[in-house]
Amino acid sequence: MANLRLCYLQISNSLCTEPWYAGKGSRFYHGSWKTVSNRKKIGQPIERPVGWSGSCIVHCCSTSSTTSAGEATEQVFLEDRSSIEEKEEQFEYLASEFGWKVRRLAENRDEMREVAQIQAEAFHTPVALFDDLFFEFFKAEVLSGLLYKLKNSPPDRYACLVAEPAAERKLVGIVDVTALRDEDVLQHLAGADEYLYISGIARLTISYNNRRRKIGSALLKACDVLSHLWGFECLALRAYEDDMGARKLYTNAGYKVVSSDPQWVTWIGRKRRVLMIKRSDMLD
């Protein structure tokens, strides 16, 4: 149990950046659309809202130690963040496609719990004994990781986006967007010093079967819009090499395969992935 707990900690901490794990059941792994269902009723909301507040985190120096240059830098920092917030506040939804609307995660604990539920359903690997207990523990870890990222990330470095039907307020899909500087990716992005990484995609089993796959297209469209607002030219994601359905989805969204995992990863029981990138066509 101790080893499994450590594994869960690693998984929950890597959600929203780049999950490395795979397993059985209904889920979405590195670009492979699978379905997940509501395992249990979402817990009651906690009264005090917690999460991203739309404001940046700035550590100010004391008056005696602050130089004029430092003050000027801080002022520019604040102005840049203010500009980003004003752009995002102009509209509630980042994308409205195929009957789905995508927005940024609300800053209340009730919705965060719902997101944690969906992601836990997507990434939890069932165990033979005490599965319900481990699932609840895993869900708590996922929620803790989400709260940490929302609290400690500037508003233009990380975002959790959620999709819902156009006619109702019900979460049906999730995607995480994180600004990263991984050299393994940057070597394929000439002239870029960072990029937006798309990960942690999950969706619920829903009754809209005739257009369920369009949720992914709507989420990717929202990621494009976010890259425009944040001023990022490049986006990247990973998909399983043999998942042609997911790769077709990403290809239609403008992503191209630039590399793949080495063959030896299959020797340790992992599936090979491909790295896919795109350059945003939405920048001014």
Coordinates of C-alpha atoms in Angstrom, one line a residue:
M1 CA 0.0 0.0 0.0
A2 CA 2.9 2.4 0.7
N3 CA 4.3 1.8 -2.8
L4 CA 0.8 2.4 -4.4
R5 CA 0.4 5.6 -2.4
L6 CA 3.7 6.8 -3.7
C7 CA 2.6 6.0 -7.2
Y8 CA -0.6 8.0 -6.7
L9 CA 1.4 10.9 -5.5
Q10 CA 3.5 10.9 -8.6
I11 CA 0.5 10.6 -10.8
S12 CA -1.5 13.4 -9.1
N13 CA 1.5 15.7 -9.2
S14 CA 2.1 15.1 -12.9
L15 CA -1.5 15.7 -13.9
C16 CA -1.8 18.9 -15.9
T17 CA 1.7 18.7 -17.1
E18 CA 2.7 15.4 -18.7
P19 CA 1.3 12.1 -17.4
W20 CA 3.7 9.3 -17.8
Y21 CA 1.4 6.4 -16.8
A22 CA -1.0 4.2 -18.5
G23 CA -3.5 1.6 -17.4
K24 CA -6.8 -0.1 -18.0
G25 CA -10.4 1.1 -18.0
S26 CA -12.1 4.1 -19.5
R27 CA -9.8 7.0 -19.8
F28 CA -7.7 9.3 -22.0
Y29 CA -4.0 8.8 -22.1
H30 CA -1.7 11.1 -24.1
G31 CA -4.1 11.8 -26.8
S32 CA -6.2 8.6 -26.7
W33 CA -9.9 9.4 -26.3
K34 CA -11.6 7.1 -23.9
T35 CA -14.8 7.6 -21.9
V36 CA -15.2 7.9 -18.2
S37 CA -18.4 7.9 -16.2
N38 CA -19.5 9.4 -12.9
R39 CA -18.3 6.9 -10.3
K40 CA -19.9 8.5 -7.3
K41 CA -21.8 11.6 -6.5
I42 CA -19.6 14.7 -6.2
G43 CA -19.1 15.7 -2.6
Q44 CA -20.8 18.7 -1.1
P45 CA -19.1 22.1 -1.8
I46 CA -16.8 23.7 0.8
E47 CA -18.1 27.1 1.7
R48 CA -15.0 29.2 1.2
P49 CA -13.9 29.4 -2.5
V50 CA -10.4 28.5 -3.2
G51 CA -8.4 28.7 -6.5
W52 CA -7.2 31.0 -9.2
S53 CA -8.2 34.5 -8.5
G54 CA -7.2 36.1 -11.7
S55 CA -4.4 38.0 -10.0
C56 CA -0.7 37.4 -10.3
I57 CA 1.6 36.5 -7.4
V58 CA 4.2 39.2 -6.8
H59 CA 6.8 39.2 -4.0
C60 CA 7.6 42.8 -3.1
C61 CA 10.8 43.9 -1.5
S62 CA 10.9 46.3 1.4
T63 CA 11.2 50.0 0.6
S64 CA 14.8 50.2 1.9
S65 CA 16.0 47.4 -0.4
T66 CA 14.0 48.2 -3.6
T67 CA 15.9 50.0 -6.3
S68 CA 14.4 52.2 -9.0
A69 CA 15.2 49.5 -11.6
G70 CA 13.4 46.9 -9.5
E71 CA 10.3 49.2 -9.2
A72 CA 10.2 49.7 -12.9
T73 CA 10.5 46.0 -13.6
E74 CA 7.7 45.2 -11.1
Q75 CA 5.5 47.9 -12.7
V76 CA 6.0 46.4 -16.1
F77 CA 5.2 42.9 -14.7
L78 CA 2.0 44.1 -13.2
E79 CA 0.9 46.0 -16.3
D80 CA 1.5 42.9 -18.5
R81 CA -0.6 40.7 -16.1
S82 CA -3.3 43.4 -16.0
S83 CA -3.5 43.4 -19.8
I84 CA -3.9 39.6 -19.9
E85 CA -6.7 39.7 -17.3
E86 CA -8.5 42.4 -19.2
K87 CA -8.4 40.4 -22.4
E88 CA -9.8 37.3 -20.7
E89 CA -12.5 39.3 -19.0
Q90 CA -13.9 40.5 -22.3
F91 CA -15.7 37.2 -22.8
E92 CA -16.6 34.3 -20.5
Y93 CA -15.9 31.5 -23.0
L94 CA -12.7 31.0 -24.9
A95 CA -14.4 28.9 -27.6
S96 CA -17.9 27.9 -28.7
E97 CA -17.7 25.0 -31.2
F98 CA -19.9 22.1 -32.2
G99 CA -22.4 22.7 -29.4
W100 CA -19.8 22.9 -26.7
K101 CA -18.5 26.0 -24.8
V102 CA -15.1 26.1 -23.2
R103 CA -14.1 28.4 -20.4
R104 CA -11.5 28.7 -17.7
L105 CA -12.2 26.7 -14.5
A106 CA -14.2 28.7 -12.0
E107 CA -12.6 29.7 -8.7
N108 CA -14.8 27.8 -6.4
R109 CA -14.2 24.5 -4.6
D110 CA -17.4 22.9 -5.8
E111 CA -16.2 23.0 -9.4
M112 CA -12.7 22.0 -8.5
R113 CA -14.1 18.9 -6.8
E114 CA -16.0 18.1 -10.0
V115 CA -12.8 18.5 -12.1
A116 CA -10.9 16.3 -9.6
Q117 CA -13.7 13.7 -9.9
I118 CA -13.5 13.6 -13.7
Q119 CA -9.7 13.5 -13.8
A120 CA -9.6 10.8 -11.1
E121 CA -12.1 8.7 -13.1
A122 CA -9.9 9.2 -16.2
F123 CA -6.5 8.3 -14.7
H124 CA -7.3 6.0 -11.7
T125 CA -6.0 2.5 -12.3
P126 CA -8.3 -0.1 -10.6
V127 CA -6.8 -2.3 -8.0
A128 CA -7.9 -5.8 -6.8
L129 CA -8.6 -4.9 -3.2
F130 CA -9.9 -1.7 -1.6
D131 CA -10.4 -0.1 -5.0
D132 CA -13.0 2.4 -3.6
L133 CA -10.7 3.5 -0.8
F134 CA -7.7 4.0 -3.2
F135 CA -10.0 5.9 -5.6
E136 CA -11.0 8.3 -2.9
F137 CA -7.4 8.8 -1.9
F138 CA -6.3 9.4 -5.5
K139 CA -9.1 11.9 -6.0
A140 CA -8.0 13.8 -3.0
E141 CA -4.5 13.9 -4.3
V142 CA -5.7 15.1 -7.7
L143 CA -7.7 17.9 -6.0
S144 CA -4.7 18.8 -3.9
G145 CA -2.4 19.1 -7.0
L146 CA -5.0 21.2 -8.8
L147 CA -5.3 23.6 -5.9
Y148 CA -1.5 23.9 -5.7
K149 CA -1.2 24.8 -9.4
L150 CA -4.0 27.3 -9.4
K151 CA -2.7 29.0 -6.3
N152 CA 1.0 29.1 -7.2
S153 CA 0.9 29.7 -11.0
P154 CA 0.7 33.1 -12.6
P155 CA -2.5 33.5 -14.7
D156 CA -0.5 33.3 -18.0
R157 CA 1.5 30.2 -17.1
Y158 CA -1.2 27.6 -16.3
A159 CA -4.9 27.2 -16.9
C160 CA -7.4 24.4 -16.4
L161 CA -10.1 24.7 -19.1
V162 CA -13.5 23.0 -18.9
A163 CA -16.1 22.2 -21.6
E164 CA -19.8 22.2 -21.1
P165 CA -22.9 21.9 -23.3
A166 CA -24.1 25.2 -24.8
A167 CA -27.5 24.9 -23.2
E168 CA -26.5 23.9 -19.6
R169 CA -23.8 24.3 -16.9
K170 CA -22.4 20.8 -16.7
L171 CA -18.8 19.9 -17.1
V172 CA -18.2 17.3 -19.8
G173 CA -14.5 17.8 -20.6
I174 CA -11.2 19.1 -19.2
V175 CA -7.8 20.1 -20.6
D176 CA -4.7 21.6 -18.9
V177 CA -2.5 24.2 -20.5
T178 CA 1.0 24.8 -19.0
A179 CA 3.8 27.0 -20.2
L180 CA 7.0 24.9 -20.4
R181 CA 10.6 25.0 -21.5
D182 CA 11.5 21.4 -22.1
E183 CA 14.6 21.2 -24.3
D184 CA 13.4 18.0 -25.9
V185 CA 10.5 19.9 -27.3
L186 CA 12.2 23.2 -27.9
Q187 CA 14.7 21.6 -30.3
H188 CA 11.8 21.2 -32.7
L189 CA 10.6 24.8 -32.3
A190 CA 13.1 27.1 -34.0
G191 CA 13.2 30.5 -32.5
A192 CA 11.0 29.7 -29.5
D193 CA 12.2 29.7 -25.9
E194 CA 9.0 28.3 -24.4
Y195 CA 5.7 26.8 -25.5
L196 CA 2.2 25.8 -24.3
Y197 CA 1.9 22.1 -23.4
I198 CA -1.6 20.5 -23.7
S199 CA -2.2 17.6 -21.3
G200 CA -4.6 16.0 -18.8
I201 CA -7.5 15.7 -21.2
A202 CA -10.5 13.8 -19.9
R203 CA -14.2 13.7 -20.6
L204 CA -17.3 12.2 -19.1
T205 CA -19.5 9.6 -20.7
I206 CA -22.5 11.6 -21.9
S207 CA -25.7 11.1 -23.8
Y208 CA -24.6 13.3 -26.8
N209 CA -23.0 10.3 -28.5
N210 CA -23.5 11.7 -32.0
R211 CA -21.1 14.5 -31.3
R212 CA -19.1 13.4 -28.3
R213 CA -15.7 13.5 -30.1
K214 CA -16.2 17.1 -31.0
I215 CA -15.5 17.9 -27.3
G216 CA -11.9 17.4 -28.1
S217 CA -12.0 19.8 -31.0
A218 CA -13.7 22.5 -28.9
L219 CA -11.0 22.1 -26.2
L220 CA -8.2 22.4 -28.7
K221 CA -9.8 25.5 -30.2
A222 CA -9.9 27.0 -26.7
C223 CA -6.2 26.2 -26.3
D224 CA -5.5 28.1 -29.6
V225 CA -7.4 31.1 -28.3
L226 CA -5.5 31.0 -25.0
S227 CA -2.1 30.9 -26.8
H228 CA -3.2 34.1 -28.6
L229 CA -4.2 35.8 -25.4
W230 CA -0.9 34.8 -23.7
G231 CA 1.3 35.6 -26.6
F232 CA 2.6 32.1 -27.3
E233 CA 3.3 31.0 -30.8
C234 CA 3.9 27.3 -30.3
L235 CA 1.8 24.5 -28.8
A236 CA 2.8 20.9 -28.1
L237 CA 1.2 17.6 -27.0
R238 CA 1.8 13.9 -27.0
A239 CA -0.3 11.0 -28.3
Y240 CA 0.2 7.3 -28.4
E241 CA 1.8 6.2 -31.7
D242 CA -0.8 3.6 -32.5
D243 CA -3.8 5.8 -31.6
M244 CA -4.8 6.9 -35.1
G245 CA -8.1 8.4 -33.9
A246 CA -6.4 10.8 -31.6
R247 CA -3.7 11.6 -34.1
K248 CA -6.3 12.4 -36.7
L249 CA -8.0 14.7 -34.3
Y250 CA -4.8 16.6 -33.6
T251 CA -3.7 16.6 -37.2
N252 CA -7.1 18.2 -38.1
A253 CA -6.4 20.8 -35.5
G254 CA -3.0 21.7 -37.1
Y255 CA -0.6 19.5 -35.1
K256 CA 2.3 17.7 -36.8
V257 CA 4.4 14.7 -35.6
V258 CA 8.0 15.7 -35.1
S259 CA 9.4 12.9 -33.0
S260 CA 8.6 9.7 -31.2
D261 CA 9.7 7.8 -28.1
P262 CA 12.7 5.4 -28.5
Q263 CA 11.9 1.8 -29.2
W264 CA 13.3 0.7 -25.8
V265 CA 10.3 2.2 -23.9
T266 CA 8.3 -0.8 -25.0
W267 CA 10.8 -3.1 -23.1
I268 CA 9.6 -1.7 -19.8
G269 CA 5.9 -2.1 -20.6
R270 CA 5.2 1.4 -21.9
K271 CA 3.5 2.4 -25.2
R272 CA 5.4 4.6 -27.6
R273 CA 4.2 8.2 -28.0
V274 CA 4.7 10.8 -30.6
L275 CA 5.4 14.4 -30.0
M276 CA 3.1 16.7 -32.0
I277 CA 3.5 20.5 -32.3
K278 CA 1.8 23.4 -34.1
R279 CA 2.4 27.1 -34.5
S280 CA -0.5 29.2 -33.7
D281 CA -2.2 31.0 -36.6
M282 CA -4.1 33.4 -34.3
L283 CA -1.2 35.7 -33.3
D284 CA -1.6 39.3 -34.6

